[in-house]
Coordinates of C-alpha atoms and ligand atoms in Angstrom, one line a residue:
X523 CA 9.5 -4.8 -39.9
X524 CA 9.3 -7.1 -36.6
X525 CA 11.5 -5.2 -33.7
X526 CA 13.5 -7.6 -31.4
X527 CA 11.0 -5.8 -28.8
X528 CA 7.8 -7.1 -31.1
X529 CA 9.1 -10.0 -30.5
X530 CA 9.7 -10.6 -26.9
X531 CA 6.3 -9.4 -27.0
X532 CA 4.8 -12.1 -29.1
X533 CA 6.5 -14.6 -27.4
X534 CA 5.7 -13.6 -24.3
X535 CA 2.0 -13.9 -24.8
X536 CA 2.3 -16.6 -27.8
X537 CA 0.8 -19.4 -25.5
X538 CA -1.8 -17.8 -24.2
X539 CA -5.7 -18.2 -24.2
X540 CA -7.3 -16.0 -27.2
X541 CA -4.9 -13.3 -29.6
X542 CA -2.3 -12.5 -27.6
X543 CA -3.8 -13.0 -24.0
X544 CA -2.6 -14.5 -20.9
X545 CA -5.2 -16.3 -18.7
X546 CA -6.9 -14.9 -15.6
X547 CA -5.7 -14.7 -12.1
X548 CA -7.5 -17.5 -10.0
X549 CA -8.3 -17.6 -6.2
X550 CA -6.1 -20.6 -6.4
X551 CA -3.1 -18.3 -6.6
X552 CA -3.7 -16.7 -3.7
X553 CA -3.6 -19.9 -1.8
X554 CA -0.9 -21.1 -3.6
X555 CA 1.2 -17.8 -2.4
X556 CA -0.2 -18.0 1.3
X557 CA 0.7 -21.7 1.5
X558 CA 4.4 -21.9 0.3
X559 CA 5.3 -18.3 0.1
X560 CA 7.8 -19.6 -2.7
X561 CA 7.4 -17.6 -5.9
X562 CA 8.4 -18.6 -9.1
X563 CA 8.6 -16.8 -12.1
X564 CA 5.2 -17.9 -13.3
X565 CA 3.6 -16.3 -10.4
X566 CA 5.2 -12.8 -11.5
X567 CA 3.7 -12.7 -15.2
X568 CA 1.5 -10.2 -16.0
X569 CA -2.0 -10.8 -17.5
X570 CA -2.2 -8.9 -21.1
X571 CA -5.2 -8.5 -23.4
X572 CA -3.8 -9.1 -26.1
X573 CA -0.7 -8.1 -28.4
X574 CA 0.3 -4.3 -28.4
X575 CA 0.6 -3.3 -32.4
X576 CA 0.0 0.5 -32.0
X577 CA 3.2 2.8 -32.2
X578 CA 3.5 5.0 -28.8
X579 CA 3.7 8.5 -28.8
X580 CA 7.0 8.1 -26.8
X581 CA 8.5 6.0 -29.3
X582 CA 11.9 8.1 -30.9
X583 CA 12.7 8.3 -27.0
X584 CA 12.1 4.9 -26.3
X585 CA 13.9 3.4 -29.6
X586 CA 17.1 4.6 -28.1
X587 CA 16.8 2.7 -24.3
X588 CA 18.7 0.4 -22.9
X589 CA 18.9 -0.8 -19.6
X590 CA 21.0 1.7 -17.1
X591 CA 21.3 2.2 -13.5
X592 CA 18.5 4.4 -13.4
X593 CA 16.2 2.2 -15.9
X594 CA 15.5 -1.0 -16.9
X595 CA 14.3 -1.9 -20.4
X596 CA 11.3 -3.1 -21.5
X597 CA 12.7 -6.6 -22.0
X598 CA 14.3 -7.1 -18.8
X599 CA 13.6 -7.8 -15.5
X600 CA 14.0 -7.1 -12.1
X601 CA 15.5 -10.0 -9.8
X602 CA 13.5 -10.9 -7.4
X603 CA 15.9 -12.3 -5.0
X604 CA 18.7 -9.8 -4.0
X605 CA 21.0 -11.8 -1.9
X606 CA 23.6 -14.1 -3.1
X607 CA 22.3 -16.8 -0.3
X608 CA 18.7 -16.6 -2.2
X609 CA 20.1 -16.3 -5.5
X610 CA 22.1 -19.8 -4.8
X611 CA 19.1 -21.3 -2.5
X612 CA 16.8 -21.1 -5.8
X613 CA 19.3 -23.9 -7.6
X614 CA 18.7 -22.2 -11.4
X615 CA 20.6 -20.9 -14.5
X616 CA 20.9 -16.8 -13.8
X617 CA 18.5 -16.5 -16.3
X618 CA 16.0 -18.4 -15.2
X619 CA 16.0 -16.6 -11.4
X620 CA 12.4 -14.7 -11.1
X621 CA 12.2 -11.5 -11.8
X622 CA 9.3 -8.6 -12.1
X623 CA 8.7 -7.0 -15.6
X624 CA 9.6 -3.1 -15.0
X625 CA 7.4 -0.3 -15.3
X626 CA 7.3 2.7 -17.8
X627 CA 6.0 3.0 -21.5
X628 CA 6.1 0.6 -23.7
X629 CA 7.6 1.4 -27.4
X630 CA 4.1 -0.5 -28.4
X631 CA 1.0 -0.1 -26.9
X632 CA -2.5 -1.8 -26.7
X633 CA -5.3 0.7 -26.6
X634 CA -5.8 3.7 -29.1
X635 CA -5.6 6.9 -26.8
X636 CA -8.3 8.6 -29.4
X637 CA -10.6 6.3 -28.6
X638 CA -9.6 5.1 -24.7
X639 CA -11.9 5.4 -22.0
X640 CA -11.1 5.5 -18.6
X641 CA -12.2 4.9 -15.0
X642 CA -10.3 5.7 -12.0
X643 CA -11.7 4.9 -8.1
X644 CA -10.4 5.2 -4.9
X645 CA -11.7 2.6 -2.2
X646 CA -10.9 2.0 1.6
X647 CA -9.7 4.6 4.1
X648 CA -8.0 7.5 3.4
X649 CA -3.8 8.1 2.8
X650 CA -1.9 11.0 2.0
X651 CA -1.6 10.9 -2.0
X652 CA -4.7 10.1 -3.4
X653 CA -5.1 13.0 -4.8
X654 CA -1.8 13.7 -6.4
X655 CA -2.6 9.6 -7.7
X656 CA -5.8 11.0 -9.7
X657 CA -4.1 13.7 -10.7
X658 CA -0.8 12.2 -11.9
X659 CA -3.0 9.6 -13.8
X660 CA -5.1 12.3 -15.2
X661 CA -2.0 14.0 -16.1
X662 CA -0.6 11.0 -17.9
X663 CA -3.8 10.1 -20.2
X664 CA -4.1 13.4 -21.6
X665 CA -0.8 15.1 -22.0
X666 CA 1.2 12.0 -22.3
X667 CA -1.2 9.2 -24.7
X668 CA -3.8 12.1 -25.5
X669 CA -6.6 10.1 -23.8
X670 CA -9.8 12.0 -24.0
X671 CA -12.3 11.1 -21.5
X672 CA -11.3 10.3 -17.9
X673 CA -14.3 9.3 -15.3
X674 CA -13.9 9.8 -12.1
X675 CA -16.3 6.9 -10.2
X676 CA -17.6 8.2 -6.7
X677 CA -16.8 7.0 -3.0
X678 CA -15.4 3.7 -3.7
X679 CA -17.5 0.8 -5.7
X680 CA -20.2 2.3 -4.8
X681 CA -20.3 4.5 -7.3
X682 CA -20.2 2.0 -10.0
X683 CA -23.7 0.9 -8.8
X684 CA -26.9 2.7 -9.9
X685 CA -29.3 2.7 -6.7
X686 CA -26.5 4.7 -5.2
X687 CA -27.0 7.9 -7.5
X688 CA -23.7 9.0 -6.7
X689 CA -23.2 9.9 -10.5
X690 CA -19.6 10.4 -12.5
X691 CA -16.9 13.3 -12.4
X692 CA -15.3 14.5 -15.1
X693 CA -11.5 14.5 -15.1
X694 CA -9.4 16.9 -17.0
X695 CA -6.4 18.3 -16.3
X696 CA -8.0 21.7 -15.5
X697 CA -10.5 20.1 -12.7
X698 CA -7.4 18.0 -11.3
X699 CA -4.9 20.9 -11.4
X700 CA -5.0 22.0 -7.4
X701 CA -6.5 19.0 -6.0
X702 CA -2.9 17.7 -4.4
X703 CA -2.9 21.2 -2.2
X704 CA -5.7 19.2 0.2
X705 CA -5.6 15.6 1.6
X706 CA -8.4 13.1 1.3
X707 CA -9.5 11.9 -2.2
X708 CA -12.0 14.3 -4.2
X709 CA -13.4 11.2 -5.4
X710 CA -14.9 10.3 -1.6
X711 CA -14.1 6.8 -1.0
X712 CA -16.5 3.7 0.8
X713 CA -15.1 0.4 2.5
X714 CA -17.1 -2.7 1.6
X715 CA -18.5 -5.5 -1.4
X716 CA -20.0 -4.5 -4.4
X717 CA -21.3 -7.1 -7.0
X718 CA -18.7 -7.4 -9.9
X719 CA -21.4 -8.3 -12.3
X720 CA -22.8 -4.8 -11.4
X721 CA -19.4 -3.1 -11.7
X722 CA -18.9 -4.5 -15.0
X723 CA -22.0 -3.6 -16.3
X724 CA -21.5 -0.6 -15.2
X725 CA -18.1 -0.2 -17.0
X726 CA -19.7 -1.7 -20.1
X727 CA -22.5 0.6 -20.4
X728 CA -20.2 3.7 -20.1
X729 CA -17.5 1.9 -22.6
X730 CA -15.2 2.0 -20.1
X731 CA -11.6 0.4 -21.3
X732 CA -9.3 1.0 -18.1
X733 CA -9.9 1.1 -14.1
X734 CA -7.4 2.6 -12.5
X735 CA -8.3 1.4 -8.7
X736 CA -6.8 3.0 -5.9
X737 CA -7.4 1.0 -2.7
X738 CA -6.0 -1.4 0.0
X739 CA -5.8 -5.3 0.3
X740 CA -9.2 -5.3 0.5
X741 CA -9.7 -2.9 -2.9
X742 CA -7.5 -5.2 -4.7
X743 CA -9.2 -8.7 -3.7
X744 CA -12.5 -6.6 -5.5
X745 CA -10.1 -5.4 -8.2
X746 CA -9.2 -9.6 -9.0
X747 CA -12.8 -10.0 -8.7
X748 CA -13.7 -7.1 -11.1
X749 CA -11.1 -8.5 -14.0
X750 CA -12.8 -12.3 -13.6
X751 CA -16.1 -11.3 -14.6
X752 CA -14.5 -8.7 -17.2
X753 CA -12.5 -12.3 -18.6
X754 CA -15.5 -14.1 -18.2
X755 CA -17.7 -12.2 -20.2
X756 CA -14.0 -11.9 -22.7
X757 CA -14.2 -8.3 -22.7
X758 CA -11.0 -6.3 -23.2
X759 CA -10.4 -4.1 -20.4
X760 CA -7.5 -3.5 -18.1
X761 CA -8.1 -3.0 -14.5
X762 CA -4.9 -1.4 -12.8
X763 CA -3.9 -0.9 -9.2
X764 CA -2.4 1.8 -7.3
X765 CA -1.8 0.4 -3.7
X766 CA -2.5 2.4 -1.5
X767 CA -2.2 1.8 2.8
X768 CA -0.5 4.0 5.3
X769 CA 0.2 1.2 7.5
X770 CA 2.6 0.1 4.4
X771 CA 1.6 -3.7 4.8
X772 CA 1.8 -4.2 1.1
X773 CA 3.9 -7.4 0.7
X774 CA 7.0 -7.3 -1.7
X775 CA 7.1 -3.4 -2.4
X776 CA 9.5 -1.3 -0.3
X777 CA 6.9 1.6 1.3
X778 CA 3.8 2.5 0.2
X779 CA 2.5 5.9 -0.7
X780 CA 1.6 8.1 1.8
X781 CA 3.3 6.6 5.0
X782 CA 6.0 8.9 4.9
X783 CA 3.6 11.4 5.3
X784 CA 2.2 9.6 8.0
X785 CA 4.7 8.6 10.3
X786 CA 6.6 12.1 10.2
X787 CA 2.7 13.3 11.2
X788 CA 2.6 10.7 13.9
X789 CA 6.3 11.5 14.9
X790 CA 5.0 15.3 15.9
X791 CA 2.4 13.9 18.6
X792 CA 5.1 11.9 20.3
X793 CA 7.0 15.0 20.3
X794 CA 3.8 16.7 22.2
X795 CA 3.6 14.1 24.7
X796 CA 7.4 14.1 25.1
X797 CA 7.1 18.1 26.1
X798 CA 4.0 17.3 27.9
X799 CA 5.3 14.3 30.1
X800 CA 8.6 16.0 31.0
X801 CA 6.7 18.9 32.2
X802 CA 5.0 17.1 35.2
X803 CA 6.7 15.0 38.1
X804 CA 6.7 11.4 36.9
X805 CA 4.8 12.4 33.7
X806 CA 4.0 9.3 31.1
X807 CA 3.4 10.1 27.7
X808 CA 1.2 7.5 25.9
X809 CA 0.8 7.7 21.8
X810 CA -1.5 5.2 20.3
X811 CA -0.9 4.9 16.1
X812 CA -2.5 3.4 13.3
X813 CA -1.4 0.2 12.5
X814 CA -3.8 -2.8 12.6
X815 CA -1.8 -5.5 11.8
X816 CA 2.0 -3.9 11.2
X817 CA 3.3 -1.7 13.6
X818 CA 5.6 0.4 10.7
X819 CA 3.9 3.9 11.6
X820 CA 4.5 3.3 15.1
X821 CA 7.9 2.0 14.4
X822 CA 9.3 4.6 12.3
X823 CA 7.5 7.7 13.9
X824 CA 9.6 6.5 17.1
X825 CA 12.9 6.0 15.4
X826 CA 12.4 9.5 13.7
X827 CA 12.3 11.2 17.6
X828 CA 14.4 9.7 20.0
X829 CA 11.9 10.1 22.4
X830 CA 10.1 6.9 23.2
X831 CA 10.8 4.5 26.0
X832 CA 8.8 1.7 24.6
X833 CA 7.3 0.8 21.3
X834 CA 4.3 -1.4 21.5
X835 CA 3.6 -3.3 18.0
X836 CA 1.4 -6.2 16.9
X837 CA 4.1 -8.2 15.8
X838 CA 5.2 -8.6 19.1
X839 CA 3.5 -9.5 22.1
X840 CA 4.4 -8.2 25.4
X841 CA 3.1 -8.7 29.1
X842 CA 2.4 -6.2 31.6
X843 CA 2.6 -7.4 34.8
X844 CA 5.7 -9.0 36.8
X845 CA 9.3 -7.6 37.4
X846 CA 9.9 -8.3 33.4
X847 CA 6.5 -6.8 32.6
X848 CA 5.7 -3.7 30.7
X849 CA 4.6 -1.7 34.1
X850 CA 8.1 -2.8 36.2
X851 CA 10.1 -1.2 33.0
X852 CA 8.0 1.9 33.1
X853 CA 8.4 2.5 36.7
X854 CA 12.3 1.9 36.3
X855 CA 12.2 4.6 33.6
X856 CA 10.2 7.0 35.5
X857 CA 13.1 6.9 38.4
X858 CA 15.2 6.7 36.7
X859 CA 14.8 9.5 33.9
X860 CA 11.9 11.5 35.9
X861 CA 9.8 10.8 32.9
X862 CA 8.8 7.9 30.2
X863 CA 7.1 7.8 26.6
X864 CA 5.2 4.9 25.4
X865 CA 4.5 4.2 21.6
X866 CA 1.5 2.4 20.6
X867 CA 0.5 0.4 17.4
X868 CA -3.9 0.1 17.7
X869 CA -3.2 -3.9 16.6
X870 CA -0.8 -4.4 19.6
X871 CA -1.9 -6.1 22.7
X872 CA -5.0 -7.1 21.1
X873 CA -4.6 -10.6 23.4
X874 CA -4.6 -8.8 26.7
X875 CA -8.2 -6.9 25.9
X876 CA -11.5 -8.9 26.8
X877 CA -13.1 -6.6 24.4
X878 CA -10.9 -7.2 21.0
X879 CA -12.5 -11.0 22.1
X880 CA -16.0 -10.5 20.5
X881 CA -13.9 -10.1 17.1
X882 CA -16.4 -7.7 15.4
X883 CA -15.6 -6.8 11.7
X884 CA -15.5 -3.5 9.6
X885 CA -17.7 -2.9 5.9
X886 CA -14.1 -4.4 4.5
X887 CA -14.0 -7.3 6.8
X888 CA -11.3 -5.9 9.0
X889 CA -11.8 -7.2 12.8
X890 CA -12.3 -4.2 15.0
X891 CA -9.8 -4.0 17.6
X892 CA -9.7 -3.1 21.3
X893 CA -8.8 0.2 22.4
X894 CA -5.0 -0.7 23.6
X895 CA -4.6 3.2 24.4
X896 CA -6.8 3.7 26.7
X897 CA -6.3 0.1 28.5
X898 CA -2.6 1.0 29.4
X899 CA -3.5 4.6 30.1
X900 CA -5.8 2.9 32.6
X901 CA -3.6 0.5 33.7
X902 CA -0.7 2.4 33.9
X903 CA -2.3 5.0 36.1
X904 CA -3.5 2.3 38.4
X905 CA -0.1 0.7 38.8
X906 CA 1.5 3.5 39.5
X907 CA -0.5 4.7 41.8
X908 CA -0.7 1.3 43.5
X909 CA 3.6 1.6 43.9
X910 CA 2.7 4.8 45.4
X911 CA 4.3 6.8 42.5
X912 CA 1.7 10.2 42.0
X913 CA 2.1 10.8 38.1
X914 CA 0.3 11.9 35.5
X915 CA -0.7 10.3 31.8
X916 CA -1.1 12.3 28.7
X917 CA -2.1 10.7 26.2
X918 CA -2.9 11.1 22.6
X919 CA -4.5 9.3 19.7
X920 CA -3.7 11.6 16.4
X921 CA -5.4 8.8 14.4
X922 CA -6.8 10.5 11.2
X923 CA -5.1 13.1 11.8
X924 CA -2.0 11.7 10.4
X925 CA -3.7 10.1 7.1
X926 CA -6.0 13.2 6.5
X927 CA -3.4 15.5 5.4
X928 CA -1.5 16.3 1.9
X929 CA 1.2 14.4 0.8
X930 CA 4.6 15.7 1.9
X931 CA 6.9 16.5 -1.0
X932 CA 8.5 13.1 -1.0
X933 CA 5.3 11.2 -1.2
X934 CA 4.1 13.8 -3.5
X935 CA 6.7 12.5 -6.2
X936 CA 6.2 8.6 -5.5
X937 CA 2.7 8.9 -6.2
X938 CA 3.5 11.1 -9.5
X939 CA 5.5 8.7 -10.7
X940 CA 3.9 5.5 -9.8
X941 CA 0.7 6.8 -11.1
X942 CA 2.8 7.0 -14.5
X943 CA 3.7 3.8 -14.2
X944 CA 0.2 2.6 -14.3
X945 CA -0.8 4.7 -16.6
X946 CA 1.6 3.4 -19.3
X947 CA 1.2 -0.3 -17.9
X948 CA -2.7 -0.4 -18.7
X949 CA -2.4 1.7 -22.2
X950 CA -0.2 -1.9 -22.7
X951 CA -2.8 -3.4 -22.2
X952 CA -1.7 -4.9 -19.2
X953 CA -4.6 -6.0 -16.4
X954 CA -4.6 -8.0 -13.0
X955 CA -1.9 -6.1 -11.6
X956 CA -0.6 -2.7 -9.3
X957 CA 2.3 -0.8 -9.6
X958 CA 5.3 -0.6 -7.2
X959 CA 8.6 -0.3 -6.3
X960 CA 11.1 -2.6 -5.3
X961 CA 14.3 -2.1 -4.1
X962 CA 14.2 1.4 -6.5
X963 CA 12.6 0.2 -9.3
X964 CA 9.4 0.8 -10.1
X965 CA 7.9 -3.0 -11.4
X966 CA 4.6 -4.4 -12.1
X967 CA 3.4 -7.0 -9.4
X968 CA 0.7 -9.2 -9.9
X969 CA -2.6 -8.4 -7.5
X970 CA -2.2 -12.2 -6.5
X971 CA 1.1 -11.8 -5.3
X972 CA 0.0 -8.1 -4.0
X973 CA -2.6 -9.7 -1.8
X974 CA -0.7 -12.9 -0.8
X975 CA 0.5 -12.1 2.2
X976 CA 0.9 -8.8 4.8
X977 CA 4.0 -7.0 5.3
X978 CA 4.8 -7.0 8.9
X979 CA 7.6 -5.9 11.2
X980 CA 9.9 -8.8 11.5
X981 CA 11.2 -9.3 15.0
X982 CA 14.3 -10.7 14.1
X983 CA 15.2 -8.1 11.2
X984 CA 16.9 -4.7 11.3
X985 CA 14.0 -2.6 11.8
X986 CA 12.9 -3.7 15.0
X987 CA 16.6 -3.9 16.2
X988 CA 16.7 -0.2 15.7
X989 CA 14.1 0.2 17.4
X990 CA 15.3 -1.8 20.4
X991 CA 18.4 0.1 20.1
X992 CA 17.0 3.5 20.1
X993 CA 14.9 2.6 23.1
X994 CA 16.4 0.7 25.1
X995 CA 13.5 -1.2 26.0
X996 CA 14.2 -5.2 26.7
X997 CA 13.9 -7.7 23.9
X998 CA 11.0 -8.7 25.3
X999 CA 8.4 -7.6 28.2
X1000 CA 7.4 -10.7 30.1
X1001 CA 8.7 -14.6 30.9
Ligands
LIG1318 O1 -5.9 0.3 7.0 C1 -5.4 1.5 7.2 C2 -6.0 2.1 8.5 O2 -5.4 3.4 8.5 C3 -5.7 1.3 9.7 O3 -4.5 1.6 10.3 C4 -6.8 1.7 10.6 O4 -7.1 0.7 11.5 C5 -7.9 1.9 9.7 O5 -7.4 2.3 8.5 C6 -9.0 2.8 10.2 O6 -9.8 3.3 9.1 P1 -11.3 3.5 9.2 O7 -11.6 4.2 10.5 O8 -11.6 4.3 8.0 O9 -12.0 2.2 9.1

């Protein structure tokens, strides 16, 4: 007999390309989301393969769900706008509003778990979580569906391409059992291109039926890349993301994994330079954090201390020189307190370095930035002692030091359960899409829409106002 939930099903991929498929995601997206930033509920479907007819193992729990505070059922969504002024801005029925399909098993699924292979990979630089990540998904596939053969691909697409030799890992819940005690990724990881032709071929010669890709921005742009060859060549496999960034610039999603870990790392070396500063005459204390584009690390590590004088981000330009400048407020501090402590993004500043000029680029296509830490430790010394003010600078960079390490408990959950997530989303059969959670709930997001746009510090929101407020520093340094 045809559940209300085979239904919904059916309907939702009834129009689609092919039995019970919904077409590819296109670059075209991507613009489309850059350009007007105004979603609309086709931008949140999610791609499937097909129609899920196979019974899950979950399903005399599942039978009896219902949307609650704590879930969401299968059949609902998640609004996508959560204010009343956006709610009325969008001018539609309430059910037509956009909304995210929620995570968590589905009371049909796609693949047979007897006869599922799997691929999982983890791309870019490192984050605290990537381990517990494999190992939740590993977890998942065998205990949960009773997948038999998990792959573990080595250090980042490389390892999908021969001439590399890397070779394959074999992931069982035995080999993943203790992997969470260390950071890092046991995989290994690589920035950079591969050819998706050569990926695919390389998922089709080892009968590969879902990638589970762990990676960045620039991870999930291969991912979309990886799923239009795999739709070109109408092959049925799922490619599923696990974002992953400790600078937590993922659009739409409320942190990413691993920056907890991070900033609350970061938020010990301002403490260091703190000690260190007000243990000379005039002592500065200069912390320089990761943070290319969004200065959330740098942001939260100094609103976790109460510590810093200033907070530097990209998001924000500021000027040094001149009674409003960055130097003028520093010296104030100095008289006034005895000490100061200045907090850092890497991306900040960028415009007042000559060197961040000759734009060079990473293996991912990231622009290599100037060294803002040691410019103001540089400048700051000089202005100083041009004021005639003796002092003394100490200055740390922690950089990997604070994405190296194990996830803390708090992270260590968030990645178990949003490596559940994609676990049951891809045994859907779902594809072209990472995991996430929004405003609590754990949702599916389209990579499109995942990759659209950067998630930045806003100036004018509450963050940066806490920051201001827990500072004191001005609005702005400079005219
Ligand atoms: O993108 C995350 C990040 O941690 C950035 O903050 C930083 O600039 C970058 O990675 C550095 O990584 P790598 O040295 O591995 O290129």
């Amino acid at each position: 007999m045809t559940s209300p939930h085979d239904a919904a099903d059916a309907a939702r991929t009834a129009d689609a390309t092919g039995e019970g498929a919904t077409p590819p995601a296109t670059p075209d997206n991507v613009v489309h989301f850059a350009r007007t930033q105004a979603v609309t509920q086709a931008d949140l479907e999610i791609r499937r393969l097909g129609t899920s007819r196979i019974d899950s193992p979950m399903l005399d729990l599942l039978d009896a769900r219902q949307t609650t505070e704590h879930y969401v059922d299968e059949d609902d969504r998640v609004l996508l706008d959560d204010t009343v002024a956006r709610v009325t801005a969008r001018g539609v029925p309430l059910d037509q509003l956009p909304g995210l399909e929620p995570c968590g098993p589905r009371r049909k699924i796609y693949f047979d778990p007897s006869k599922t292979r799997v691929g999982i990979v983890t791309c870019g630089g490192l984050c605290p979580g990537l381990n517990d990540v494999i190992a939740g998904l590993v977890r998942t596939l065998t205990y949960h569906y009773g997948v038999r053969r998990v792959v573990g691909f080595r250090n980042g697409y490389q390892g999908f391409i021969s001439r590399y030799g890397y070779g394959e890992v074999d992931l069982t819940p035995e080999y993943v059992r203790d992997i969470a005690v260390d950071g890092g990724t046991v995989l290994g990881t690589s920035r950079g291109h591969q050819d998706p032709e050569e990926i695919v071929d390389c998922l089709e010669r080892m009968h590969i039926n879902i990638l589970f890709v762990i990676g960045g921005d620039g991870s999930m742009r291969g991912a979309m890349g990886i799923e239009r060859v795999i739709a070109e060549r109408n092959l049925k496999i799922a490619v599923v993301g696990v974002p992953k960034t400790i600078d937590n610039d993922i659009p739409y999603i409320d942190q990413s994994f691993g920056f907890q870990t991070a900033f609350s790392r970061a938020s010990d070396a301002i403490r260091a330079v703190t000690v260190e500063a007000k243990s000379t005459a005039n002592g500065i204390g200069l912390v320089k954090l990761m943070g290319r584009h969004s200065g959330f690390i740098a942001c939260y590590a100094a609103l976790a201390r109460s510590d810093a004088d200033v907070v530097l981000i990209p998001e924000v330009p500021f000027a040094l020189e001149g009674d409003t400048g960055l130097l003028a407020h520093l010296r104030r501090r100095v008289e006034q307190r005895g000490h100061a402590v200045v907090v850092v993004a890497e991306g900040a500043g960028q415009e007042l370095l000559e060197a961040a000029q000759a734009a060079r680029t990473d293996a991912s296509g990231n622009r290599r930035l100037g060294d803002v830490g040691r410019f103001l430790r540089d400048r700051i010394e000089d202005h100083f002692h041009e004021v005639g003010i003796e002092t003394s600078v100490r200055y740390i960079d922690p950089s990997y030091a604070i994405r190296s390490v194990p996830a803390n408990p708090y992270d260590s959950v968030y990645t178990v359960r949003l490596s559940q997530a994609a676990v049951h989303a891809a045994m859907s059969g779902r594809t072209a899409m990472v995991v996430g959670r929004v405003r609590r709930r754990f949702v599916h997001i389209p990579m499109p829409l995942a990759v659209s746009k950067r998630n930045q510090v806003d100036p004018h929101g509450d963050l940066w106002q806490a920051v201001l407020e827990s500072t004191g520093q001005p609005v702005r340094f400079g005219p």
